[in-house]
C-alpha angles and dihedrals in degrees: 000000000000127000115247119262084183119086121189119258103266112243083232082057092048089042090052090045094050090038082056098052098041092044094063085030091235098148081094091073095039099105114154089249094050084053090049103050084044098056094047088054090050092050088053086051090050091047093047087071104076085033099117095030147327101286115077132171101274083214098048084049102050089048085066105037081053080063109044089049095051101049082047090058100041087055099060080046095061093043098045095246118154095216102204096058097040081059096054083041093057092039085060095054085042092050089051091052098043111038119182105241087059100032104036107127095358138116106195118127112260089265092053094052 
């Protein structure tokens, strides 16, 4: 087994994030659609980085990212989604369509395999 690369969310990082988004009383806006919309243009923002080459500013590219995670999270928010455990849901589907012995090293979609 691999260590994590992935860490939690801090409660001080949820607690600042909600802090933002109540001091400017923003949750108003905050429909799932709104958060939607808002997540996909983040994630053009974030894909508009490595546009012109491989090389894109790191910073340019975690300020996205930041986006694109936080609408993310308000979203699931939003939804009542516990994140952590819609992602080890999905992994599971994903794990059954892509079993190792077929899909190790390859990039084919799971009907090509």
């Amino acid at each position: 087994m691999t260590a994590s690369i992935l860490k939690p969310l801090s409660k001080e990082t949820q607690e600042t994030l909600a802090a933002f988004v109540a001091e400017r009383d923003w949750e108003q806006f905050h429909t799932p659609e709104n958060l939607a919309k808002s997540i996909s243009i983040e994630a053009a923002e974030l894909l508009e980085c490595f546009q012109w080459g491989s090389e894109p500013d790191p910073q340019d590219v975690r300020d996205e990212l930041a986006d694109v995670l936080t609408y993310c999270l308000h979203l699931a928010k939003r939804i009542g989604a516990d994140p952590d455990k819609i992602v080890l849901e999905k992994l599971e589907k994903t794990r059954k369509k892509y079993p190792v012995e077929k899909a190790k090293g390859s990039s084919k979609k799971y009907d090509e395999l």
